[in-house]
Every structure is written in structure tokens, then in C-alpha cells.
CSV table of C-alpha atoms and ligand atoms in Angstrom, one decimal:
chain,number,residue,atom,x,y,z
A,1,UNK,CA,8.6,20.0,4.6
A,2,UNK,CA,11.3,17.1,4.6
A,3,UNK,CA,10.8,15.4,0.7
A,4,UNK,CA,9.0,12.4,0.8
A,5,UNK,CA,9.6,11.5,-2.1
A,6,UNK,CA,13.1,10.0,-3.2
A,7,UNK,CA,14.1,9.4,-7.0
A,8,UNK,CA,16.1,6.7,-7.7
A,9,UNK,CA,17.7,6.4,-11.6
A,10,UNK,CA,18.0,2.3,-11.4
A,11,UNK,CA,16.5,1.3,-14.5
A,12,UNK,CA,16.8,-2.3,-13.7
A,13,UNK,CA,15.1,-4.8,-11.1
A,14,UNK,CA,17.7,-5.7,-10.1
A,15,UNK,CA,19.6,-3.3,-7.5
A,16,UNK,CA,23.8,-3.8,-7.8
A,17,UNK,CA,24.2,-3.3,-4.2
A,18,UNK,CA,21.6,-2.1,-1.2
A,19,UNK,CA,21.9,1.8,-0.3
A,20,UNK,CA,22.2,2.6,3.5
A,21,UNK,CA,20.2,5.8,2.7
A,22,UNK,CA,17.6,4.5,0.2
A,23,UNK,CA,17.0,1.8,3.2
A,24,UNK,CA,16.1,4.3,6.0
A,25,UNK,CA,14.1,6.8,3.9
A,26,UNK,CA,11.9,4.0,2.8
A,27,UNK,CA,11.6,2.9,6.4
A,28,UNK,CA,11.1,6.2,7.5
A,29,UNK,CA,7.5,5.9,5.6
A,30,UNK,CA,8.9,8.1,2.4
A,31,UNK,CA,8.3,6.8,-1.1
A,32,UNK,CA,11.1,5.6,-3.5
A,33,UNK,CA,10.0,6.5,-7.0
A,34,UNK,CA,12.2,4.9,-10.0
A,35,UNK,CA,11.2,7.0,-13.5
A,36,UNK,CA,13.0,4.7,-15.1
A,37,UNK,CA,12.4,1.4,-14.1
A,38,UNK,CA,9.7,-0.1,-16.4
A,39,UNK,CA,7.6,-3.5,-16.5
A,40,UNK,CA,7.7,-4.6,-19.9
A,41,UNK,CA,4.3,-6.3,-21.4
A,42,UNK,CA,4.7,-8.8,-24.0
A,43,UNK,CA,2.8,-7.6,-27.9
A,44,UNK,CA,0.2,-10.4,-26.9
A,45,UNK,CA,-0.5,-9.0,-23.0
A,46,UNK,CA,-1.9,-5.6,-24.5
A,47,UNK,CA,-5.1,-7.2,-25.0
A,48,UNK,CA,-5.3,-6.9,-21.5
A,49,UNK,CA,-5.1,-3.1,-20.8
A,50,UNK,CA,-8.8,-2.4,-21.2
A,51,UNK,CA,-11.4,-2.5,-18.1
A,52,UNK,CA,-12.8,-5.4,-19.1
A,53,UNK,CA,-10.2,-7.6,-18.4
A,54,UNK,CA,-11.8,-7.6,-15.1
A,55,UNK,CA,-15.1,-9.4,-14.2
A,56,UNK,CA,-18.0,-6.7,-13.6
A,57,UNK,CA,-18.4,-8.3,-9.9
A,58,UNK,CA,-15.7,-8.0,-8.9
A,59,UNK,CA,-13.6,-5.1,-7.1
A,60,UNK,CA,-9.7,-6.3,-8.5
A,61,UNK,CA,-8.1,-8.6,-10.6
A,62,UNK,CA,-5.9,-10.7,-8.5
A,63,UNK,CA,-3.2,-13.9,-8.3
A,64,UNK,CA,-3.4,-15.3,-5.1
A,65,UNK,CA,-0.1,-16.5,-3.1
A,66,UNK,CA,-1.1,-20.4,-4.0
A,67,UNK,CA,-1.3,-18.7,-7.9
A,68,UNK,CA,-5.1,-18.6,-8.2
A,69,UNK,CA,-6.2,-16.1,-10.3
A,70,UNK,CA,-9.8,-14.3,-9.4
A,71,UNK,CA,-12.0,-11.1,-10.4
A,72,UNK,CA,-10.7,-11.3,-14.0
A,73,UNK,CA,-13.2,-11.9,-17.3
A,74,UNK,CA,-12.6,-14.1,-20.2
A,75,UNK,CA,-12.1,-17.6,-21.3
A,76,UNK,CA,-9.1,-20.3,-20.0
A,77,UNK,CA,-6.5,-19.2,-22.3
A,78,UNK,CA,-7.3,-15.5,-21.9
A,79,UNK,CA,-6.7,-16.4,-17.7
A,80,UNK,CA,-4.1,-18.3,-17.6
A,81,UNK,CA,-2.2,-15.5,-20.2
A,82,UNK,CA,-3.0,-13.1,-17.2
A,83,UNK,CA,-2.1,-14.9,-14.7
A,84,UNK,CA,1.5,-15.4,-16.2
A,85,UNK,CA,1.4,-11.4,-16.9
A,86,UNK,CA,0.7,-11.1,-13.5
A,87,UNK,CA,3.1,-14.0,-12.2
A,88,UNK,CA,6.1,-12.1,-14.0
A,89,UNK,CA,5.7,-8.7,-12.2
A,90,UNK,CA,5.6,-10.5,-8.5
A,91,UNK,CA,8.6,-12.0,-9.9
A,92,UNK,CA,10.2,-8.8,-10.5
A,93,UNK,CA,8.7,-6.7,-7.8
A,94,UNK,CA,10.5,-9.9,-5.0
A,95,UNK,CA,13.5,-9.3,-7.1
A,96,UNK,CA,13.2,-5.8,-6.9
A,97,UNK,CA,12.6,-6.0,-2.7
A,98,UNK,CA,15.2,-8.6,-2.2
A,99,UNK,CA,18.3,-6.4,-4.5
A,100,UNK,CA,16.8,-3.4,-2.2
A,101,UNK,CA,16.0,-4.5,1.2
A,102,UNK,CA,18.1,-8.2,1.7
A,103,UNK,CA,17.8,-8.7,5.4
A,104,UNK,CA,13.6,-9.1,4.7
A,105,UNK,CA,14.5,-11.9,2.5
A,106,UNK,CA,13.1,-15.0,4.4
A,107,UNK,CA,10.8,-12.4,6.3
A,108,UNK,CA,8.7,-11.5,4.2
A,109,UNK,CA,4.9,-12.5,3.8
A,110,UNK,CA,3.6,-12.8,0.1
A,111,UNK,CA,0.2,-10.7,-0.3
A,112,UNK,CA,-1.9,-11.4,-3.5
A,113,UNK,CA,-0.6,-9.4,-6.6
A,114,UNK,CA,-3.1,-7.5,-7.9
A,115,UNK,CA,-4.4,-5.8,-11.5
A,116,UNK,CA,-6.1,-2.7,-11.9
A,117,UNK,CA,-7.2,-2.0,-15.1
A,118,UNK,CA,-10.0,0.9,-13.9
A,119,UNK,CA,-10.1,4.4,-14.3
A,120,UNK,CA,-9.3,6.0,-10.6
A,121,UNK,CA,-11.1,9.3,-11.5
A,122,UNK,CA,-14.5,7.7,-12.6
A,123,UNK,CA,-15.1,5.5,-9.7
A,124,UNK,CA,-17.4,6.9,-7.3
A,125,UNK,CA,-17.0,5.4,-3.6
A,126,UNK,CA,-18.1,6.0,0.3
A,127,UNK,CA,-15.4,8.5,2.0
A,128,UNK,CA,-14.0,5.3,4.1
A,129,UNK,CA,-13.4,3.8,0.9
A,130,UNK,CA,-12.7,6.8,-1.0
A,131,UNK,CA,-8.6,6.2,-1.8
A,132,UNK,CA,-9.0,9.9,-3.4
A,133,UNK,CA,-8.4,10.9,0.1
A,134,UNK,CA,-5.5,10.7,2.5
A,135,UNK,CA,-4.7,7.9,4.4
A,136,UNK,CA,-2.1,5.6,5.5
A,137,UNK,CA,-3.3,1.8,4.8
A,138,UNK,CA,-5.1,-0.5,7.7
A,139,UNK,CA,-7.4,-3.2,7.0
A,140,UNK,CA,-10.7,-3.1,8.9
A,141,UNK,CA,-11.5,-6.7,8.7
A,142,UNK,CA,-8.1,-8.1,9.2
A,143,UNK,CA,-6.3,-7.1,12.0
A,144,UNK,CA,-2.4,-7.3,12.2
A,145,UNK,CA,-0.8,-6.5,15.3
A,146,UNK,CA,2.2,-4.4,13.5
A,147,UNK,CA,2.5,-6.7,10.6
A,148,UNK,CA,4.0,-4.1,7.5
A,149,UNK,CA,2.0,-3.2,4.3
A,150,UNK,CA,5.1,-3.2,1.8
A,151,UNK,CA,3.7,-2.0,-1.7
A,152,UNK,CA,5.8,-2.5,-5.0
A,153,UNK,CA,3.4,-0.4,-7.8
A,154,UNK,CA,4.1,0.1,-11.4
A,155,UNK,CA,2.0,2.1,-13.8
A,156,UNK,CA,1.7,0.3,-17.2
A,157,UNK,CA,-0.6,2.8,-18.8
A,158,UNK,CA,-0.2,2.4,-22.6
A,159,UNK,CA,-0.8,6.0,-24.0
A,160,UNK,CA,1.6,7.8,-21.2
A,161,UNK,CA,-1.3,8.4,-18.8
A,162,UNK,CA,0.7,8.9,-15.3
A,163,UNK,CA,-1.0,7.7,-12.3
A,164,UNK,CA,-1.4,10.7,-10.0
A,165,UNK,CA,-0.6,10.1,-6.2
A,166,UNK,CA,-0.6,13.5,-3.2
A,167,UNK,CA,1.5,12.4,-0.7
A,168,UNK,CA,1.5,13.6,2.9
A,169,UNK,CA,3.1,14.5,5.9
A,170,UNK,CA,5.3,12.2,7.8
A,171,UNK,CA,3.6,9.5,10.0
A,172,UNK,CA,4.6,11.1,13.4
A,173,UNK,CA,3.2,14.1,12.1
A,174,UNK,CA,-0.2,12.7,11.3
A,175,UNK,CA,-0.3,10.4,14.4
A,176,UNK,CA,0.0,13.6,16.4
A,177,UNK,CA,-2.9,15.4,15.0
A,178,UNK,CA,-5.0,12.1,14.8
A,179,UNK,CA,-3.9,10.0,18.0
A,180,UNK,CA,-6.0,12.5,20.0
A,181,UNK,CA,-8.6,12.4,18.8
A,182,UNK,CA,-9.1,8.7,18.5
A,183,UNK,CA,-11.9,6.8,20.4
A,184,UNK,CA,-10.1,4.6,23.0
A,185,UNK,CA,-10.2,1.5,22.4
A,186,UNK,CA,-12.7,-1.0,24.1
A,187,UNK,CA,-11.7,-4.7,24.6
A,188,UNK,CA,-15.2,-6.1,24.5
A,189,UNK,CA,-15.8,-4.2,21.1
A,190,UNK,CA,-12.7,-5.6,19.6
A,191,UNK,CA,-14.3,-9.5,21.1
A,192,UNK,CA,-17.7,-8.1,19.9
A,193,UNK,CA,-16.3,-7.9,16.2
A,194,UNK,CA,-14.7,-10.7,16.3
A,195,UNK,CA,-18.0,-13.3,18.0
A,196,UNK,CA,-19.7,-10.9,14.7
A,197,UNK,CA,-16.9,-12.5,12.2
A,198,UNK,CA,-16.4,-8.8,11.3
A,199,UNK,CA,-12.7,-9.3,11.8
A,200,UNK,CA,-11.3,-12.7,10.7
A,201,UNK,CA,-8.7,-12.4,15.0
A,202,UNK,CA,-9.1,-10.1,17.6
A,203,UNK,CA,-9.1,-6.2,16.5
A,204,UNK,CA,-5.6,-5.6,19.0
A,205,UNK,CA,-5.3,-1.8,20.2
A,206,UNK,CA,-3.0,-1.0,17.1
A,207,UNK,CA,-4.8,-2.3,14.6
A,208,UNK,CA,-7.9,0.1,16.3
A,209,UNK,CA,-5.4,3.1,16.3
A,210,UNK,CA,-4.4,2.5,12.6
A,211,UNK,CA,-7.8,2.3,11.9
A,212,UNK,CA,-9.0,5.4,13.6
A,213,UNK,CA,-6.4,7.3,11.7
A,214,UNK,CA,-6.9,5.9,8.7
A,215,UNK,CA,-10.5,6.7,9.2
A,216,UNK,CA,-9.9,10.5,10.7
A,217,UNK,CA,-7.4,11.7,7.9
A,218,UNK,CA,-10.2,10.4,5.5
A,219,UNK,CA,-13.1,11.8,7.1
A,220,UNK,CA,-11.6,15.2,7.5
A,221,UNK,CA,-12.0,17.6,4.4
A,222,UNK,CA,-10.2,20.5,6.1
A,223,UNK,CA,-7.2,18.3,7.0
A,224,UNK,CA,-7.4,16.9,3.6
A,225,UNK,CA,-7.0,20.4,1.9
A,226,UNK,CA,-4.9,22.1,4.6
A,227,UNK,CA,-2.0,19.0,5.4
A,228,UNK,CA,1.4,19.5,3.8
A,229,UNK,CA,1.4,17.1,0.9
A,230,UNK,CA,2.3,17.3,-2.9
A,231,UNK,CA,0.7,16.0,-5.8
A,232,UNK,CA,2.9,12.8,-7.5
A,233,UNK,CA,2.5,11.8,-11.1
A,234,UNK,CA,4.1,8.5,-10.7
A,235,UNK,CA,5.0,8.0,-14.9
A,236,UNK,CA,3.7,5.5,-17.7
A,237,UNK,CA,6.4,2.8,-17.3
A,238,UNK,CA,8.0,3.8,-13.7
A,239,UNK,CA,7.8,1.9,-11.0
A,240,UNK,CA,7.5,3.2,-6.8
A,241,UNK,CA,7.6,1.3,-3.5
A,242,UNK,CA,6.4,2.2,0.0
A,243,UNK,CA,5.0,1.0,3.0
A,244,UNK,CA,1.6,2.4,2.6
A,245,UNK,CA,0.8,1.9,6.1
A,246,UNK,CA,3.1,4.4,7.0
A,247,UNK,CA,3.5,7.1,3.9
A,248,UNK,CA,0.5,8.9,3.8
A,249,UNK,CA,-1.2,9.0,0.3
A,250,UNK,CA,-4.2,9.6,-2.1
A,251,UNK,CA,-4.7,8.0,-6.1
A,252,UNK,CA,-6.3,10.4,-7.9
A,253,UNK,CA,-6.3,9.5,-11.6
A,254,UNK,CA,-4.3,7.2,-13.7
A,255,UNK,CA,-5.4,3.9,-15.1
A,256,UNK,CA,-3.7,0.3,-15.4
A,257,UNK,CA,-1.3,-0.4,-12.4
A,258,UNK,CA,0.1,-3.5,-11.4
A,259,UNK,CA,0.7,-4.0,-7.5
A,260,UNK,CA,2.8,-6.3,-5.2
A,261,UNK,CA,1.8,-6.1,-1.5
A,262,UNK,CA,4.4,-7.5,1.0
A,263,UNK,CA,4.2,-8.4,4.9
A,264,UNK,CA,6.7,-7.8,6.8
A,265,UNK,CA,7.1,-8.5,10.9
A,266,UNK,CA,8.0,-5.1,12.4
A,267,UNK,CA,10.9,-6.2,14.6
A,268,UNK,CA,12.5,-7.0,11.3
A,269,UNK,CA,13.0,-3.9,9.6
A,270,UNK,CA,16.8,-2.2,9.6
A,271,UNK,CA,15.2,0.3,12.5
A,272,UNK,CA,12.4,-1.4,14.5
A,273,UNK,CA,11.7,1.9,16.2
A,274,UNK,CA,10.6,3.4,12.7
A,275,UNK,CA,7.5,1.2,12.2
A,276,UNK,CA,4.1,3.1,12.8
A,277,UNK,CA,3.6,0.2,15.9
A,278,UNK,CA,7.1,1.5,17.4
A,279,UNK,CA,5.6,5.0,16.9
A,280,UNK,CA,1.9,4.9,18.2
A,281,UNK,CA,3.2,2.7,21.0
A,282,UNK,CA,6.0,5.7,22.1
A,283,UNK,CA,3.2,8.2,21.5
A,284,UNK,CA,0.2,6.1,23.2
A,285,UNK,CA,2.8,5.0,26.7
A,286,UNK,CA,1.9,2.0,26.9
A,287,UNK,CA,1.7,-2.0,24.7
A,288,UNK,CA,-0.8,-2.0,21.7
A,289,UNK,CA,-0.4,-5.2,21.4
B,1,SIN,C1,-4.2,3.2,-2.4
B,1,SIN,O1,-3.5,2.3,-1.9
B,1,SIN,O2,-4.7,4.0,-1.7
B,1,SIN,C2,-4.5,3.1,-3.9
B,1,SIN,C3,-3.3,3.3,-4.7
B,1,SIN,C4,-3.6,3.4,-6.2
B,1,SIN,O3,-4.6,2.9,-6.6
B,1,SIN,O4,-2.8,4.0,-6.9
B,2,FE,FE1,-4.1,3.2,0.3
């Protein structure tokens, strides 16, 4: 199988110059992995890496776009401490997508940044929400119409702990074994889940493809153990970006990530014709949206 994984030896968050090739294998749903680019916490911030930074009810620790911090424990100064921890690695991680990628500078959507200070290999989910499996990313409740998942993560496990990733097949690949067997999609379904409030617009036909993949990788144990993939221990202090929606991919242990999600309109990208909706709309013959 093609690599899908590409190292990268920049050390610093800042690119020098964008790379023609590290451009079109990212697009092309492959993950760039830099071993030694590191976030850096600050003596006092190590408080922080221990689960219950995060408040018990809730899922993540997050700073909103507006710079709200939610799901995390402890009192005002303790917050507001985070929420600069936090604050600093969006700042990096924009830096990081605008040195890389510079024609998605003014493009780009800013997604909440998000803590996660939880062990991956003790949490115990449903298969749907079970990230242990394969999957490429789609959102059930919020549909978007092509819209790109850009992820920056970095793994700031104190004692070396790496956080463990499979990655999978190229996208065509899976959309070919997935696409047919997808339920078709059903307009008054899409306006019935939408009436419901269980998605915040309109479920379009992509966003019900994406889902239907996401949901048949993840609900397939054979395909799980049989698809090409290889196992990815992303290192303690490294930092790797890809668009999840695309690169096929599976956590299965590490603790203490930080992570920088990205929107991006597909008709954007270097190559338009390598997003998944360029894809599934060649594959499908016809508009998904
Ligand atoms: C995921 O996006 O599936 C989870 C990634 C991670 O927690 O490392
Ligand atoms: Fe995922």
C-alpha cells in the first residue's frame, strides 16, 4: 500500500517555505507526522496533565472560537491558566496551517480547540462512538455540505506515553467498498431530522454518505481487522495534521493531547477534485449537494 503517513523533520511552527509535495499528500487524505515538532508547557501548566482537569460531566475540555472555556474543573485562576494553555497551542497550530497551507489563510473556519486529558484505552463507548475503530470523521448532528475537518493534534504526554493511531486505506479505496452498500438517501428523512432538531440544517446527501461510511467502516469488525492499515505511535512531544474526514483512522491508547480543528470550503483546497465531496460525488454520478 501507498504510505500514508509522511514524516516531516520541521521542528519549528513555523514552516520556512510551503512544500508542493507536503501540500498534495496532505490533500490527498495522508497524514503529516512531525517527531520533532513539540508544544512546550510552561512549569506551572503541568498541574494540568491529570484527568481531572476536566469536569466529570463533561465529554472534553474545550476553548470555544469566542475564547470560552467549557468541560474543565477547578477554580477561576486554575481556568483562566487553561484557557491560556489552550489559547497558545491554537496559536501555534494557525501558525503552523498558515507556514504550511497559505492559500487557506482567510479560508479557514476556526473550530473549538480542545483538551484531552483521558486515558483512550480505559474508556468504554457504543461502536458508533467507539474512535478505537476505523473511521473517517462526519458529524451526525451537524451537517456540512463538503465543509473540511482540518485536525492539528499534538501529544503532550509527560512520561513519553505515545498516543497510538492505525491508519487506513486511502479514501477512494474505502468509499468503494462502503458507497455500495450505503442506504440511499431519503429527502423526507433528512427534513424529518431536521423538524426533530436532530440535526441543527438539512442532513444534504453527502453529509448522509459520510455518515453511512463513517458508520459502516465502524460497524464492520471484519473490515476492521482485514483493511490495509498500520498501527501509528504518534510520539510524546510530536505533533501530526490531517484532514480526518478523509484519512481513515483509529486512537487506541495514549493520554493528554491537545487538538485544533479547522474548516475549510472544499473548492478552496490546492486540488478541489481531492476532497471526499469531489470523490463520492464522481463515484455516486450525480450532485450531493
Ligand atoms: C478521533 O478523531 O477519532 C480521535 C483521535 C484521538 O483521540 O487521538
Ligand atoms: Fe475521528
Amino acid at each position: 500500500m501507498e504510505q500514508q503517513i509522511i514524516e516531516n523533520p520541521l521542528s519549528s511552527w513555523q514552516a520556512p517555505a510551503p512544500n508542493p509535495e507536503w501540500i498534495a499528500a496532505l490533500e490527498a487524505g495522508k497524514v503529516l507526522y512531525f517527531p520533532n515538532m513539540a508544544f512546550e508547557l510552561l512549569p506551572s501548566e503541568r498541574a494540568f496533565l491529570t484527568p481531572a482537569a476536566r469536569d466529570p460531566k463533561a465529554r472534553n475540555i474545550s476553548l470555544d472560537a469566542a475564547g470560552h472555556l467549557k468541560g474543565a474543573a477547578g477554580d477561576t485562576a486554575a481556568q483562566i491558566a487553561l484557557a491560556l494553555m489552550i489559547g497558545r497551542f491554537r496559536e501555534q497550530a494557525l501558525a503552523l496551517i498558515d507556514s504550511l497551507l497559505p492559500d487557506y489563510k482567510n479560508n479557514l473556519r476556526l473550530a473549538p480547540t480542545s483538551y484531552r486529558p483521558m486515558q483512550v484505552e480505559s474508556r468504554s463507548q457504543s461502536w458508533r462512538a467507539d474512535d478505537k475503530r476505523l473511521h473517517v470523521d462526519a458529524f451526525p448532528s451537524r451537517p456540512n455540505y463538503g465543509e473540511r475537518i482540518l485536525r492539528v493534534f499534538t501529544n503532550i504526554n509527560p512520561d513519553g506515553v505515545p498516543r497510538v493511531w492505525r491508519v487506513g486505506e486511502p479514501f477512494e479505496t474505502v468509499a468503494r467498498q462502503f458507497l455500495p452498500r450505503a442506504k440511499p438517501y431519503k429527502r423526507w428523512q433528512a427534513k424529518l431530522l431536521h423538524a426533530l432538531k436532530i440535526t441543527k440544517s438539512l442532513r444534504s446527501e453527502y453529509d448522509h454518505l459520510m455518515l453511512q461510511l463513517h458508520d459502516g467502516m465502524k460497524s464492520d469488525l471484519d473490515y476492521q481487522a482485514r483493511a490495509q492499515q498500520v498501527p501509528m505511535p504518534f510520539a510524546a512531544g510530536s505533533v501530526w495534521v490531517c484532514f480526518s474526514d478523509q484519512a481513515s483512522h483509529a486512537v487506541m491508547s495514549g493520554q493528554y493531547m491537545l487538538e485544533q480543528t479547522l474548516h475549510l470550503p472544499p473548492e478552496k483546497q490546492y486540488n478541489p477534485t481531492a476532497s471526499p465531496l469531489a470523490i463520492l460525488t464522481r463515484l455516486s454520478g450525480h450532485p450531493l449537494i
